[in-house]
Amino acid sequence: MSTAASPRALEHPTRDQIGLEGVLHALSDAVRLRIVRDLAREDDALSCSYFDLPVTKSTTTHHFRVLRESGVIRQMYQGTAKLNALRKDDLDALFPGLLDTVLTAAEAQAGRRDGAEGV
Amino acid sequence: MSTAASPRALEHPTRDQIGLEGVLHALSDAVRLRIVRDLAREDDALSCSYFDLPVTKSTTTHHFRVLRESGVIRQMYQGTAKLNALRKDDLDALFPGLLDTVLTAAEAQAGRRDGAEGV
DNA sequence: ATGCTCGTACGATACTCATCGTAGTACGGC
DNA sequence: GCCGTACTACGATGAGTATCGTACGAGCAT
């Protein structure tokens, strides 16, 4: 084995290292907001490849990293796939209602946009 | 001379031009979050000079502009002063509960920090 | 082992942004 | 008219970031 210690450890902030500004910044990007919405809708850990994002794989990796380092999601390897899950418990403990409110707001905005253009 | 019509008009987005990503981005900066907290606490329009921010006036102007252009605050001139007010009605209509939840989260985080370091 | 798929690392690039200093404009008071 | 106060505009700068392409590493299936 070797490969120097645990080859695929992922850095996550502890609960008390999560900052509001960082979370808001992580959520202020359209691509990342969409990832979080999907994650919340499925309410389960999803692999990166589940998402059909309008960016390349490199950029996808980048966005997942921002989400992880800000404390919004938790990532763990499972074979070749990497599973992503919302840290809903931590976020709810730190900022009660924030995640739900943002998600509701995102849905509302998506609805407005559909309604405005569509049909 | 003249000063051409209304000399000091300020551009504001209309309610339906306000986007969630922009609002979250505006709130994801510590200086701006503090401005918004003060504005919410006073529940009144405040002049720029009311705030004692750890940045220069140029930078302050910049932050107020970001807040205005994202739709978080409304600004209007009153003599030489410029008054700033939260667009709470618009934000509540678009994203119900968002502003309150973020403000509560900000207070909670500030409380945690005070409690952690200080006496 | 060979190859396939999933995801990472690295380098490059172009853009945004937070910050500042200086110079300027608008308004109100003297 | 003149000056001070309040804020803005402009230019510069350094840091961050969103994006990509290419090359690599880890695990699974055959």
XYZ file of C-alpha atoms (C1' of nucleotides) in Angstrom:
298
model
C 0.000 0.000 0.000
C 2.124 2.864 1.125
C 0.965 5.681 -1.128
C 1.737 7.780 1.889
C -0.783 7.484 4.646
C -4.436 7.606 3.680
C -4.270 8.421 0.031
C -7.648 10.014 -0.285
C -8.452 11.960 2.778
C -10.592 15.014 2.301
C -10.344 18.133 4.372
C -13.543 19.342 5.929
C -14.037 22.247 8.309
C -15.352 21.287 11.709
C -18.714 22.653 12.665
C -17.331 25.605 14.554
C -15.035 26.476 11.682
C -17.953 27.096 9.370
C -18.515 30.794 8.793
C -21.631 32.522 7.588
C -19.824 34.617 5.027
C -18.216 31.558 3.518
C -21.493 29.711 3.316
C -23.232 32.638 1.688
C -20.395 33.036 -0.744
C -20.534 29.355 -1.634
C -24.252 29.672 -2.289
C -23.920 32.843 -4.343
C -22.866 31.030 -7.503
C -25.490 29.691 -9.888
C -23.721 26.404 -10.528
C -23.176 25.702 -6.862
C -26.675 26.735 -5.923
C -27.973 24.246 -8.415
C -25.813 21.496 -6.942
C -27.169 22.255 -3.493
C -30.722 22.255 -4.766
C -30.293 18.844 -6.349
C -28.674 17.529 -3.221
C -31.539 18.783 -1.100
C -34.163 17.415 -3.437
C -32.716 13.912 -3.440
C -31.971 14.098 0.253
C -29.187 11.598 -0.237
C -25.526 11.418 -1.080
C -24.943 11.803 -4.804
C -21.899 11.195 -6.932
C -20.402 14.078 -8.860
C -21.367 12.471 -12.131
C -25.016 12.589 -11.152
C -25.042 16.262 -11.929
C -25.330 17.467 -15.457
C -23.648 20.810 -15.167
C -22.870 23.225 -17.989
C -19.166 23.246 -17.171
C -16.242 20.902 -17.643
C -15.128 18.314 -15.155
C -12.284 20.486 -13.933
C -14.648 23.267 -13.107
C -17.059 20.875 -11.467
C -14.287 19.662 -9.186
C -13.561 23.258 -8.309
C -17.148 24.016 -7.340
C -17.456 20.906 -5.220
C -14.315 21.888 -3.467
C -15.638 25.342 -2.681
C -18.776 23.782 -1.266
C -16.785 21.344 0.828
C -14.314 23.890 2.162
C -17.067 26.279 3.129
C -18.794 23.511 5.074
C -21.892 23.203 2.926
C -21.322 19.612 1.829
C -19.453 16.577 3.035
C -17.606 14.401 0.548
C -16.373 10.837 0.862
C -14.986 8.348 -1.551
C -16.774 5.185 -2.451
C -14.712 3.289 -4.906
C -14.071 5.459 -7.907
C -17.038 7.635 -7.208
C -17.142 10.484 -4.737
C -20.311 10.923 -2.810
C -21.592 14.343 -1.881
C -24.041 15.064 0.889
C -25.398 18.257 2.364
C -24.233 19.021 5.879
C -27.756 19.891 6.798
C -27.388 18.991 10.463
C -24.375 21.231 10.931
C -25.860 24.115 8.992
C -29.165 23.870 10.827
C -27.363 23.848 14.147
C -25.271 26.878 13.281
C -27.731 28.908 11.243
C -31.241 27.671 11.948
C -33.504 27.833 8.945
C -30.909 29.348 6.660
C -30.540 26.430 4.304
C -34.269 25.857 3.978
C -34.926 29.521 3.390
C -32.285 29.779 0.704
C -33.564 26.645 -0.978
C -37.113 27.926 -0.890
C -35.925 31.214 -2.318
C -34.071 29.404 -5.082
C -37.156 27.400 -5.976
C -39.272 30.521 -5.936
C -36.859 32.298 -8.248
C -36.694 29.317 -10.595
C -40.473 29.265 -10.651
C -40.639 32.950 -11.443
C -38.244 32.523 -14.314
C -40.105 29.587 -15.765
C -43.375 31.405 -15.405
C -42.043 34.575 -16.947
C -40.588 33.174 -20.121
C -42.295 29.896 -20.546
C -45.310 28.513 -22.388
C -25.161 76.145 -13.607
C -28.170 74.065 -14.093
C -26.690 70.767 -12.921
C -29.008 69.161 -15.418
C -32.369 68.030 -14.141
C -32.141 65.708 -11.172
C -28.444 65.822 -10.680
C -28.117 62.854 -8.430
C -30.243 60.016 -9.550
C -29.228 56.589 -8.358
C -29.754 53.390 -10.265
C -31.703 50.730 -8.466
C -32.844 47.369 -9.760
C -36.590 46.910 -9.856
C -38.022 44.200 -7.699
C -38.085 41.617 -10.444
C -34.508 42.396 -11.392
C -33.254 41.311 -7.994
C -31.550 37.922 -8.163
C -30.890 35.509 -5.348
C -27.278 34.929 -6.319
C -26.592 38.635 -6.318
C -28.197 39.114 -2.926
C -26.259 36.225 -1.421
C -23.070 37.539 -2.904
C -23.736 40.988 -1.491
C -24.282 39.474 1.935
C -21.202 37.254 1.779
C -18.809 40.038 2.679
C -18.130 40.825 6.318
C -18.205 44.595 5.867
C -21.462 44.533 3.954
C -23.047 42.084 6.329
C -22.249 44.453 9.127
C -23.822 47.351 7.287
C -26.966 45.332 6.758
C -27.068 44.316 10.397
C -26.810 47.921 11.524
C -29.479 48.944 9.075
C -31.800 46.238 10.332
C -31.160 47.082 13.964
C -31.954 50.755 13.521
C -34.826 49.990 11.214
C -34.411 53.386 9.637
C -32.526 55.096 6.869
C -28.967 55.879 7.890
C -26.345 58.081 6.322
C -23.104 56.523 5.168
C -21.179 58.388 7.822
C -23.212 56.706 10.536
C -21.179 53.578 10.024
C -17.773 53.250 11.549
C -16.232 50.756 9.204
C -12.641 49.535 9.185
C -12.090 50.660 5.601
C -11.573 53.954 3.841
C -14.354 56.064 2.449
C -13.620 54.937 -1.087
C -14.100 51.352 -0.098
C -17.218 52.209 1.852
C -18.695 53.796 -1.247
C -17.888 50.617 -3.142
C -19.670 48.395 -0.633
C -22.746 50.574 -0.555
C -22.869 50.432 -4.293
C -22.708 46.643 -4.306
C -25.556 46.523 -1.829
C -27.607 48.955 -3.885
C -26.992 47.282 -7.225
C -27.865 43.876 -5.846
C -31.135 45.252 -4.527
C -30.428 44.892 -0.832
C -30.603 48.575 0.020
C -32.154 51.701 -1.379
C -30.204 54.947 -1.406
C -31.372 58.506 -1.736
C -29.765 61.847 -1.311
C -30.753 64.265 1.357
C -28.654 67.345 1.052
C -25.040 66.382 1.276
C -25.819 63.140 3.054
C -26.905 59.932 1.420
C -29.475 57.887 3.221
C -29.453 54.126 3.116
C -32.390 51.891 3.878
C -32.943 48.166 3.633
C -35.329 47.047 0.903
C -36.961 44.730 3.364
C -40.344 44.791 1.666
C -38.926 43.792 -1.705
C -36.661 41.126 -0.276
C -39.430 39.661 1.849
C -41.719 39.541 -1.140
C -39.145 37.815 -3.326
C -37.428 35.579 -0.799
C -39.664 35.199 2.249
C -37.751 34.929 5.473
C -34.349 35.117 3.862
C -33.283 38.437 5.264
C -34.438 37.620 8.783
C -32.779 34.237 8.723
C -29.481 35.654 7.541
C -29.625 38.402 10.146
C -30.398 35.905 12.882
C -27.531 33.743 11.670
C -25.208 36.739 11.701
C -26.193 37.610 15.245
C -25.755 34.010 16.328
C -22.295 33.890 14.800
C -21.321 37.194 16.371
C -22.525 35.858 19.690
C -20.501 32.707 19.304
C -17.406 34.697 18.567
C -17.839 37.019 21.486
C -18.484 34.095 23.754
C -15.519 32.160 22.481
C -12.809 34.771 22.912
C -13.873 37.219 25.334
C -15.056 37.335 28.942
C -2.428 -6.989 -16.688
C -5.331 -3.886 -19.682
C -8.347 -0.910 -20.154
C -12.398 1.982 -18.628
C -14.526 5.406 -15.822
C -14.411 8.787 -12.245
C -12.340 12.271 -10.373
C -7.799 15.227 -9.209
C -3.774 18.125 -10.035
C -1.523 21.559 -12.426
C -0.879 25.357 -15.330
C -2.894 29.133 -17.963
C -6.083 32.816 -18.654
C -9.250 36.273 -18.165
C -12.284 38.345 -15.137
C -13.952 40.075 -10.826
C -13.332 42.278 -6.590
C -11.698 44.562 -2.181
C -8.711 47.898 -1.214
C -6.444 52.293 -1.445
C -5.126 57.344 -2.693
C -6.095 61.418 -5.020
C -8.885 64.531 -7.175
C -13.375 66.202 -7.884
C -18.577 67.440 -7.302
C -22.760 68.685 -4.570
C -24.827 70.892 -0.837
C -25.249 73.841 3.194
C -23.532 77.503 6.230
C -20.776 81.733 6.932
C -18.606 84.281 -2.799
C -15.954 80.919 0.062
C -15.123 76.999 2.841
C -16.074 72.678 4.998
C -18.417 68.318 4.931
C -20.230 64.243 2.475
C -19.748 61.399 -0.889
C -18.137 59.976 -5.836
C -15.103 58.964 -9.759
C -11.036 57.322 -11.528
C -6.937 54.800 -11.677
C -3.984 51.380 -9.658
C -3.012 47.164 -7.425
C -3.037 42.754 -5.445
C -5.789 38.838 -4.422
C -9.215 35.724 -5.567
C -11.978 32.908 -8.834
C -14.359 30.683 -12.747
C -13.068 28.652 -16.588
C -10.567 25.521 -19.522
C -7.279 21.702 -21.368
C -4.199 18.169 -20.557
C -2.120 14.834 -17.943
C -2.346 11.837 -14.094
C -4.028 8.408 -10.153
C -7.459 5.178 -8.022
C -10.551 1.720 -8.269
C -13.408 -1.817 -10.884
C -14.337 -5.214 -14.564
C -12.798 -8.304 -17.777
